[in-house]
Tab-separated table of C-alpha atoms in Angstrom:
chain	number	residue	atom	x	y	z
A	118	MET	CA	0.193	-0.352	-0.307
A	119	GLY	CA	3.383	1.589	-0.395
A	120	THR	CA	3.817	3.686	3.514
A	121	THR	CA	6.104	2.357	5.964
A	122	VAL	CA	5.284	0.271	8.759
A	123	SER	CA	6.699	0.268	12.140
A	124	ILE	CA	6.708	-1.818	14.822
A	125	GLU	CA	7.944	-1.258	18.294
A	126	LEU	CA	7.564	-4.752	21.012
A	127	ALA	CA	8.375	-4.086	24.686
A	128	ASP	CA	7.582	-6.780	25.896
A	129	ASP	CA	10.442	-8.957	28.117
A	130	ARG	CA	11.089	-11.929	25.738
A	131	PRO	CA	13.722	-12.301	24.494
A	132	GLU	CA	15.055	-10.601	21.620
A	133	GLU	CA	14.818	-13.915	18.886
A	134	GLU	CA	11.456	-14.355	20.388
A	135	LEU	CA	10.409	-10.561	19.764
A	136	ARG	CA	12.311	-11.155	15.978
A	137	ARG	CA	9.646	-13.798	15.788
A	138	LEU	CA	6.649	-11.985	15.809
A	139	ILE	CA	7.709	-9.015	14.187
A	140	ALA	CA	8.192	-11.510	11.295
A	141	GLY	CA	5.086	-12.989	11.404
A	142	VAL	CA	3.213	-9.423	11.378
A	143	CYS	CA	5.099	-8.854	8.927
A	144	ASP	CA	3.910	-12.120	6.487
A	145	TRP	CA	0.662	-10.634	7.543
A	146	LEU	CA	0.944	-7.051	6.327
A	147	HIS	CA	2.476	-8.903	3.111
A	148	GLU	CA	-0.133	-10.275	2.532
A	149	VAL	CA	-2.912	-7.947	2.696
A	150	ASP	CA	-0.862	-5.551	-0.016
A	151	ALA	CA	-0.996	-9.033	-1.988
A	152	ARG	CA	-4.683	-9.777	-1.872
A	153	PHE	CA	-6.873	-6.704	-0.997
A	154	SER	CA	-4.096	-3.865	-2.834
A	155	THR	CA	-5.608	-2.478	-6.020
A	156	TYR	CA	-2.473	-1.322	-7.228
A	157	LYS	CA	-1.802	-5.156	-7.740
A	158	ALA	CA	-3.293	-5.674	-10.454
A	159	ASP	CA	-4.365	-9.294	-9.707
A	160	SER	CA	-5.512	-8.284	-5.844
A	161	GLU	CA	-9.068	-10.050	-5.862
A	162	VAL	CA	-10.516	-6.878	-5.011
A	163	SER	CA	-8.734	-6.013	-8.485
A	164	ARG	CA	-10.386	-9.949	-9.655
A	165	LEU	CA	-13.931	-8.215	-7.972
A	166	ALA	CA	-13.680	-4.762	-9.255
A	167	ARG	CA	-13.048	-6.514	-12.808
A	168	GLY	CA	-15.981	-9.128	-12.592
A	169	GLU	CA	-13.653	-11.636	-12.178
A	170	LEU	CA	-14.723	-12.985	-8.899
A	171	ARG	CA	-17.669	-13.075	-7.795
A	172	ILE	CA	-19.037	-11.698	-3.997
A	173	ASP	CA	-19.649	-15.060	-3.447
A	174	ASP	CA	-16.435	-16.855	-4.578
A	175	CYS	CA	-14.631	-14.099	-2.268
A	176	SER	CA	-13.209	-14.655	0.801
A	177	ALA	CA	-14.392	-14.373	4.184
A	178	ASP	CA	-11.675	-11.587	4.694
A	179	LEU	CA	-12.691	-9.293	1.414
A	180	ARG	CA	-16.545	-10.051	2.257
A	181	HIS	CA	-15.591	-9.217	6.046
A	182	VAL	CA	-13.598	-5.764	4.328
A	183	LEU	CA	-16.483	-5.635	2.595
A	184	LYS	CA	-19.951	-6.174	4.774
A	185	MET	CA	-17.399	-3.525	7.182
A	186	CYS	CA	-17.102	-0.783	3.680
A	187	ALA	CA	-21.158	-0.384	3.948
A	188	ASP	CA	-21.094	-0.386	7.406
A	189	LEU	CA	-19.400	2.268	7.211
A	190	TRP	CA	-20.228	4.013	4.833
A	191	ARG	CA	-24.107	4.231	6.698
A	192	ASP	CA	-22.530	4.965	9.898
A	193	THR	CA	-20.730	7.966	8.093
A	194	ASP	CA	-23.926	9.698	6.520
A	195	GLY	CA	-21.342	8.392	2.829
A	196	TYR	CA	-18.987	10.230	3.424
A	197	PHE	CA	-16.604	7.035	3.650
A	198	ASP	CA	-17.384	4.924	0.385
A	199	ALA	CA	-15.146	2.932	-0.710
A	200	TYR	CA	-16.425	3.557	-4.117
A	201	ALA	CA	-15.236	7.236	-3.659
A	202	GLY	CA	-13.278	7.346	-6.785
A	203	GLY	CA	-15.841	5.124	-8.548
A	204	SER	CA	-13.963	1.509	-8.632
A	205	LEU	CA	-13.552	-0.309	-5.685
A	206	ASP	CA	-10.576	0.823	-3.374
A	207	PRO	CA	-11.485	-0.151	0.803
A	208	SER	CA	-7.736	0.037	1.318
A	209	GLY	CA	-9.777	3.086	3.513
A	210	TYR	CA	-10.595	-0.040	5.481
A	211	VAL	CA	-7.789	-2.595	5.780
A	212	LYS	CA	-5.299	-0.120	6.485
A	213	GLY	CA	-7.043	-0.204	10.116
A	214	TRP	CA	-8.279	-4.139	10.354
A	215	SER	CA	-5.182	-5.135	9.114
A	216	VAL	CA	-3.619	-3.949	11.641
A	217	GLU	CA	-5.963	-4.140	14.229
A	218	VAL	CA	-5.668	-8.259	12.892
A	219	ALA	CA	-2.064	-8.255	13.308
A	220	SER	CA	-2.507	-6.022	16.873
A	221	ALA	CA	-4.918	-8.510	18.582
A	222	ARG	CA	-2.382	-11.601	16.586
A	223	LEU	CA	0.753	-10.241	18.668
A	224	ALA	CA	-1.338	-10.396	21.840
A	225	ASP	CA	-3.004	-13.955	21.121
A	226	ALA	CA	0.894	-14.659	20.881
A	227	GLY	CA	2.216	-13.021	23.590
A	228	SER	CA	3.348	-9.564	22.751
A	229	HIS	CA	0.479	-7.313	25.378
A	230	ASP	CA	2.704	-4.488	25.681
A	231	HIS	CA	3.530	-2.878	21.948
A	232	TYR	CA	2.024	-0.423	19.266
A	233	ILE	CA	2.213	-0.780	15.717
A	234	ASN	CA	2.388	2.517	13.087
A	235	ALA	CA	0.991	1.604	9.911
A	236	GLY	CA	1.440	5.540	7.818
A	237	GLY	CA	0.251	7.641	11.066
A	238	ASP	CA	-2.117	5.461	12.329
A	239	ILE	CA	-1.750	3.149	15.664
A	240	ARG	CA	-2.695	-0.038	17.672
A	241	MET	CA	-1.167	0.144	20.245
A	242	ARG	CA	-1.592	-2.344	23.861
A	243	GLY	CA	-0.457	-1.901	27.596
A	244	ARG	CA	2.650	0.142	28.543
A	245	HIS	CA	5.523	2.068	26.821
A	246	PRO	CA	8.690	0.364	27.345
A	247	GLU	CA	9.368	2.179	30.483
A	248	GLY	CA	6.800	2.108	32.429
A	249	GLY	CA	2.904	4.064	31.859
A	250	PRO	CA	1.040	4.824	28.317
A	251	TRP	CA	2.280	4.867	25.673
A	252	ARG	CA	2.464	8.949	24.351
A	253	VAL	CA	1.586	9.545	20.841
A	254	GLY	CA	1.515	13.071	19.700
A	255	ILE	CA	0.025	14.231	16.998
A	256	ARG	CA	2.015	15.522	14.164
A	257	HIS	CA	1.216	19.591	13.346
A	258	PRO	CA	-0.299	20.213	10.246
A	259	TRP	CA	1.975	22.437	8.943
A	260	GLU	CA	5.144	21.911	11.024
A	261	ALA	CA	6.040	18.236	10.117
A	262	ASP	CA	8.861	17.656	13.058
A	263	LYS	CA	5.702	19.485	16.315
A	264	VAL	CA	3.020	17.241	17.380
A	265	SER	CA	0.059	19.332	18.015
A	266	TRP	CA	-1.574	17.294	20.799
A	267	VAL	CA	-0.324	15.103	23.102
A	268	LEU	CA	-1.759	12.086	23.515
A	269	ALA	CA	-1.367	8.880	26.257
A	270	LEU	CA	-3.433	5.012	25.563
A	271	ASN	CA	-3.052	2.000	26.513
A	272	ASP	CA	-4.998	0.338	24.724
A	273	GLY	CA	-6.915	2.035	21.560
A	274	ALA	CA	-6.285	3.409	18.246
A	275	VAL	CA	-5.686	6.584	17.294
A	276	ALA	CA	-5.944	7.401	13.223
A	277	THR	CA	-5.371	11.151	11.454
A	278	SER	CA	-6.148	11.690	8.221
A	279	GLY	CA	-5.568	15.343	6.541
A	280	THR	CA	-4.806	17.085	3.536
A	281	TYR	CA	-0.788	17.649	3.535
A	282	GLU	CA	0.944	14.635	3.336
A	283	ARG	CA	-0.316	13.877	-0.107
A	284	GLY	CA	-2.725	17.068	-1.122
A	285	ASP	CA	-5.982	17.079	-2.364
A	286	HIS	CA	-6.108	12.643	-2.090
A	287	VAL	CA	-9.421	13.106	0.163
A	288	ILE	CA	-12.738	13.038	-2.380
A	289	ASN	CA	-15.996	14.696	-1.475
A	290	PRO	CA	-18.556	11.780	-2.076
A	291	ARG	CA	-21.533	14.207	-2.544
A	292	THR	CA	-20.345	16.713	-4.662
A	293	GLY	CA	-17.303	14.355	-6.263
A	294	GLN	CA	-14.196	17.458	-5.111
A	295	PRO	CA	-11.481	17.216	-3.151
A	296	ALA	CA	-12.283	17.713	0.209
A	297	ARG	CA	-11.548	21.032	2.202
A	298	GLY	CA	-12.386	22.613	5.619
A	299	LEU	CA	-10.489	20.772	7.172
A	300	ARG	CA	-6.191	20.534	7.793
A	301	SER	CA	-6.284	17.390	9.426
A	302	VAL	CA	-8.830	15.610	11.610
A	303	THR	CA	-7.088	12.630	14.170
A	304	VAL	CA	-9.982	10.021	15.661
A	305	VAL	CA	-9.271	7.966	18.814
A	306	GLY	CA	-10.732	4.358	20.562
A	307	PRO	CA	-11.201	1.444	19.981
A	308	ASP	CA	-10.376	0.007	16.786
A	309	LEU	CA	-8.219	1.584	14.600
A	310	SER	CA	-10.505	0.269	11.485
A	311	VAL	CA	-13.350	3.335	13.633
A	312	ALA	CA	-11.341	5.364	14.029
A	313	ASP	CA	-9.736	5.564	10.688
A	314	ALA	CA	-12.592	5.385	8.361
A	315	TYR	CA	-14.655	7.906	10.368
A	316	ALA	CA	-11.406	10.348	10.137
A	317	THR	CA	-11.560	10.246	6.400
A	318	ALA	CA	-15.133	10.668	6.645
A	319	ALA	CA	-15.486	13.794	8.780
A	320	LEU	CA	-12.490	15.075	6.515
A	321	ALA	CA	-14.156	14.730	3.355
A	322	MET	CA	-17.542	16.043	5.056
A	323	GLY	CA	-15.137	19.637	5.866
A	324	GLU	CA	-16.322	22.029	9.047
A	325	ALA	CA	-19.344	20.062	9.304
A	326	GLY	CA	-17.464	17.365	10.424
A	327	ILE	CA	-16.965	19.164	13.845
A	328	ALA	CA	-20.511	17.546	14.697
A	329	TRP	CA	-20.599	15.213	12.791
A	330	LEU	CA	-17.483	14.501	14.915
A	331	ALA	CA	-18.746	15.327	18.845
A	332	LYS	CA	-21.169	13.302	18.587
A	333	ARG	CA	-18.890	9.836	17.977
A	334	ALA	CA	-17.573	10.250	21.600
A	335	ALA	CA	-20.916	8.731	22.661
A	336	ASP	CA	-19.320	5.934	21.036
A	337	GLY	CA	-16.591	5.624	22.918
A	338	TYR	CA	-14.284	8.055	19.468
A	339	ASP	CA	-12.918	11.255	20.582
A	340	SER	CA	-11.094	13.113	18.517
A	341	ALA	CA	-8.682	16.138	17.921
A	342	VAL	CA	-9.296	18.690	14.420
A	343	VAL	CA	-7.407	20.745	13.091
A	344	THR	CA	-8.850	23.451	10.279
A	345	ASP	CA	-7.787	24.808	7.193
A	346	ASP	CA	-7.073	28.076	8.783
A	347	GLY	CA	-5.478	26.780	11.305
A	348	ARG	CA	-8.583	26.806	14.818
A	349	ALA	CA	-8.056	23.598	17.014
A	350	PHE	CA	-10.772	21.582	17.813
A	351	SER	CA	-10.833	18.886	20.631
A	352	SER	CA	-13.873	16.455	22.569
A	353	ALA	CA	-13.536	16.976	25.807
A	354	ASN	CA	-12.854	13.265	26.680
A	355	LEU	CA	-9.723	13.288	24.435
A	356	PRO	CA	-7.098	10.727	26.106
A	357	ALA	CA	-4.205	13.841	26.715
A	358	ALA	CA	-1.460	13.461	28.220
A	359	VAL	CA	-0.086	14.896	30.937
B	81	MET	CA	-68.108	14.904	26.462
B	82	ARG	CA	-65.623	13.001	26.867
B	83	ARG	CA	-63.691	14.030	23.449
B	84	SER	CA	-64.290	17.105	24.627
B	85	THR	CA	-62.537	17.006	27.969
B	86	ALA	CA	-60.039	15.525	26.097
B	87	ALA	CA	-59.519	18.065	23.587
B	88	ALA	CA	-59.358	19.938	26.597
B	89	VAL	CA	-56.233	18.178	28.083
B	90	GLY	CA	-54.686	17.919	24.306
B	91	THR	CA	-54.721	21.742	24.433
B	92	LEU	CA	-52.860	22.333	28.136
B	93	THR	CA	-51.079	19.110	27.024
B	94	GLY	CA	-49.580	21.654	24.138
B	95	ALA	CA	-48.321	24.208	26.389
B	96	ALA	CA	-47.348	22.464	29.412
B	97	LEU	CA	-44.664	21.194	25.841
B	98	ILE	CA	-43.862	24.828	24.998
B	99	ILE	CA	-42.699	24.854	28.211
B	100	GLY	CA	-40.394	22.501	27.950
B	101	VAL	CA	-39.232	23.775	24.503
B	102	ARG	CA	-39.138	27.135	25.524
B	103	LEU	CA	-35.938	25.992	28.476
B	104	SER	CA	-34.865	23.802	26.012
B	105	VAL	CA	-34.976	21.321	28.897
B	106	THR	CA	-35.948	17.711	28.305
B	107	PRO	CA	-34.926	15.838	31.072
B	108	PRO	CA	-36.558	12.483	30.595
B	109	GLU	CA	-37.886	11.961	34.174
B	110	ALA	CA	-38.848	15.114	34.358
B	111	PRO	CA	-42.607	14.808	33.102
B	112	VAL	CA	-43.186	18.406	32.953
B	113	ALA	CA	-45.652	17.274	30.011
B	114	GLN	CA	-47.750	15.464	31.911
B	115	ALA	CA	-48.361	17.882	35.367
B	116	PRO	CA	-52.062	17.755	36.286
B	117	VAL	CA	-52.522	20.391	35.419
B	118	ALA	CA	-55.874	20.111	33.429
B	119	ASP	CA	-57.404	19.937	37.680
B	120	LEU	CA	-59.009	23.685	37.582
B	121	GLN	CA	-60.063	24.200	40.426
B	122	ASP	CA	-61.922	26.757	40.614
B	123	SER	CA	-64.928	24.554	37.838
B	124	SER	CA	-68.147	23.157	36.766
B	125	PRO	CA	-68.769	21.296	40.650
B	126	ALA	CA	-70.672	18.602	39.227
B	127	PRO	CA	-67.012	16.598	37.965
B	128	ALA	CA	-66.886	14.172	35.684
B	129	LYS	CA	-66.237	10.160	36.122
B	130	LYS	CA	-62.741	10.515	37.934
B	131	PRO	CA	-60.155	9.537	34.946
B	132	THR	CA	-57.479	6.753	36.322
B	133	THR	CA	-54.046	8.726	35.465
B	134	LYS	CA	-50.875	7.241	36.623
B	135	PRO	CA	-49.681	10.405	39.374
B	136	ALA	CA	-46.016	12.485	37.958
B	137	ALA	CA	-42.887	10.347	38.055
B	138	ASN	CA	-42.547	13.050	40.918
B	139	GLY	CA	-45.293	12.603	42.151
B	140	GLU	CA	-45.589	16.422	43.518
B	141	GLY	CA	-48.350	18.435	43.681
B	142	ALA	CA	-49.914	16.164	41.616
B	143	LYS	CA	-53.840	15.647	42.662
B	144	GLU	CA	-55.283	13.430	39.761
B	145	GLU	CA	-58.166	14.889	39.518
B	146	GLU	CA	-59.671	16.237	36.314
B	147	LYS	CA	-63.470	18.120	36.868
B	148	ALA	CA	-65.424	18.612	33.682
B	149	PRO	CA	-68.229	20.209	33.344
B	150	GLU	CA	-71.438	18.254	32.135
B	151	LYS	CA	-73.929	21.025	31.538
B	152	ALA	CA	-72.187	23.987	28.831
B	153	LYS	CA	-72.070	21.382	25.732
B	154	THR	CA	-67.477	22.969	25.555
B	155	GLY	CA	-67.658	21.646	28.681
B	156	PHE	CA	-66.450	25.145	30.320
B	157	LYS	CA	-67.007	27.730	32.233
B	158	ASP	CA	-66.251	31.224	31.348
B	159	GLY	CA	-63.187	32.651	33.474
B	160	VAL	CA	-59.659	31.713	34.117
B	161	PHE	CA	-58.491	29.265	35.799
B	162	LYS	CA	-54.948	28.199	37.263
B	163	GLY	CA	-54.274	25.254	37.787
B	164	ASN	CA	-51.738	22.937	40.902
B	165	ALA	CA	-48.447	23.821	41.267
B	166	ALA	CA	-46.988	21.001	39.280
B	167	ALA	CA	-44.018	20.362	41.513
B	168	ASN	CA	-40.596	18.977	39.365
B	169	PRO	CA	-36.523	18.632	40.166
B	170	TYR	CA	-36.491	22.599	37.854
B	171	GLY	CA	-38.542	23.880	40.095
B	172	LYS	CA	-42.345	25.199	39.994
B	173	ILE	CA	-44.972	25.813	36.288
B	174	GLN	CA	-48.248	26.521	36.891
B	175	VAL	CA	-50.431	26.246	33.492
B	176	THR	CA	-53.069	29.169	33.405
B	177	ILE	CA	-56.535	28.451	31.055
B	178	LYS	CA	-59.185	31.264	29.484
B	179	VAL	CA	-62.126	30.553	28.717
B	180	GLU	CA	-64.709	32.361	27.229
B	181	GLY	CA	-67.355	31.217	25.775
B	182	GLY	CA	-66.638	27.788	26.875
B	183	GLU	CA	-63.615	27.676	24.861
B	184	ILE	CA	-60.388	28.362	25.880
B	185	THR	CA	-59.131	31.314	24.172
B	186	GLY	CA	-55.669	31.350	25.899
B	187	ALA	CA	-53.274	29.841	27.671
B	188	ASP	CA	-50.288	30.278	29.739
B	189	ALA	CA	-47.945	29.434	32.414
B	190	THR	CA	-45.494	30.189	35.419
B	191	TYR	CA	-41.448	28.469	34.403
B	192	PRO	CA	-38.875	28.856	36.755
B	193	THR	CA	-36.296	31.594	35.136
B	194	ALA	CA	-33.634	31.764	38.642
B	195	ASN	CA	-31.824	29.123	40.696
B	196	ASP	CA	-31.641	25.407	39.027
B	197	SER	CA	-32.593	25.608	35.766
B	198	GLY	CA	-30.351	27.896	34.905
B	199	THR	CA	-28.230	25.266	35.510
B	200	ILE	CA	-28.701	23.570	33.087
B	201	ASN	CA	-30.186	26.323	31.200
B	202	PRO	CA	-28.882	25.464	27.729
B	203	PRO	CA	-28.375	21.756	27.735
B	204	ALA	CA	-25.777	20.823	27.598
B	205	ILE	CA	-24.958	18.970	23.501
B	206	ALA	CA	-21.674	17.278	21.728
B	207	THR	CA	-19.546	19.506	20.420
B	208	LEU	CA	-15.391	20.113	20.775
B	209	LYS	CA	-14.392	22.553	22.456
B	210	GLN	CA	-11.871	24.831	20.291
B	211	SER	CA	-8.924	25.345	21.851
B	212	THR	CA	-4.827	27.238	20.287
B	213	LEU	CA	-3.204	24.998	18.160
B	214	GLY	CA	-0.643	23.806	19.702
B	215	ALA	CA	3.144	23.242	18.029
B	216	THR	CA	5.716	20.824	20.581
B	217	SER	CA	8.817	18.906	20.713
B	218	ALA	CA	7.661	16.659	23.323
B	219	ASP	CA	8.926	13.764	24.656
B	220	VAL	CA	6.479	11.065	22.432
B	221	ALA	CA	6.924	7.028	21.511
B	222	ALA	CA	5.046	7.668	18.185
B	223	VAL	CA	3.198	9.761	16.052
B	224	SER	CA	-0.091	10.371	13.822
B	225	GLY	CA	-0.965	11.548	10.857
B	226	ALA	CA	-1.688	11.610	7.604
B	227	THR	CA	-1.001	8.274	6.226
B	228	TYR	CA	2.742	9.147	4.670
B	229	THR	CA	4.447	7.265	1.679
B	230	SER	CA	7.698	5.201	1.911
B	231	GLU	CA	9.342	8.616	-0.001
B	232	SER	CA	7.492	10.940	2.684
B	233	TYR	CA	7.880	8.497	6.074
B	234	VAL	CA	12.143	10.059	5.833
B	235	LYS	CA	10.948	13.609	6.236
B	236	SER	CA	8.127	12.229	9.012
B	237	LEU	CA	9.616	12.584	12.831
B	238	GLN	CA	8.995	9.193	13.331
B	239	ALA	CA	11.353	7.792	10.848
B	240	ALA	CA	13.269	9.668	13.078
B	241	LEU	CA	11.114	8.198	16.335
B	242	ASP	CA	12.207	5.452	14.652
B	243	ALA	CA	15.800	5.555	14.249
B	244	ALA	CA	16.983	6.736	17.696
B	245	LYS	CA	15.527	3.238	18.735
B	246	ALA	CA	17.055	0.819	15.888
């Protein structure tokens, strides 16, 4: 999917075991890329999009992905749209989901203190190597070497969508035009795929996304937003570090 | 007959609902709209059958009587009638109706404007609070940001953190 994944395991385990666990995560993420990338002509997603594969013949994973994309399309009033670019592109869900799966597998394999950062979207569990929660910075939308918020989390996900990194890549599916109004949207919650979808949807909504995000707090998804003109907003229960 | 009584109660309930709107308060535990506003103390001495209305949840100020006169076609004497004051957790509400020619021509209500009502008005609306955009170089373990490409990762703060640990 053309990004970089950082993995840190803080568990007090033999290095050999930790390396094996990290290798397992990398294998899984490469497998996901091969199966779900829209850039690979022979991926399952590409074959489905070309009509060579029927939905009933898709893997259980892909059917799960398609169902979740449909659910999130509904939950976001259509602003999270796997078809926003015209053809099927579930990457916006697949990335968060694949990291969720990777983190859960790590936990099952005995790693209870780790984080996985896939291109700026992070899933973490447990504690920092020095104890205490993981401290996660939210990148400043104009100053790449600065952070505008610092969060402290033990278990949870932090996803950020923004226009500063790859330009107008988020399309408002209602207008077909690039999203305008918000420069950076960060969503914090229990599930990375949902947090990522919410962040993308709110960015597509523009300034109306601020009010929409406020309502997601009741479901455990807090948020921090920066507008195009530099105003900052955050929900009351954003887990800010002290 | 009962039909017009029901209509009158409906009117009064409507007035009470307007109070709720004015206060911007919709506490589910405070049944403002069910306050016993239909207890018209000055109405006809001929009592109608008592309806078995459930008491208001808070139980205060409710006499649970609805006396509707049987004689007049509309069931109401002319005049101005006050209901019992209904207490709820936010204060007392008292509804007054005006009857002219047997018809209700006006309804009004007192409603709390001070004390506790002030603390619940306006209601808490979920919103994000605005703050100054921060810019720090705080000590963090990871950085969340808009998705970087493999190329732009190299210049990212996350890359610097990774390099520092490797």
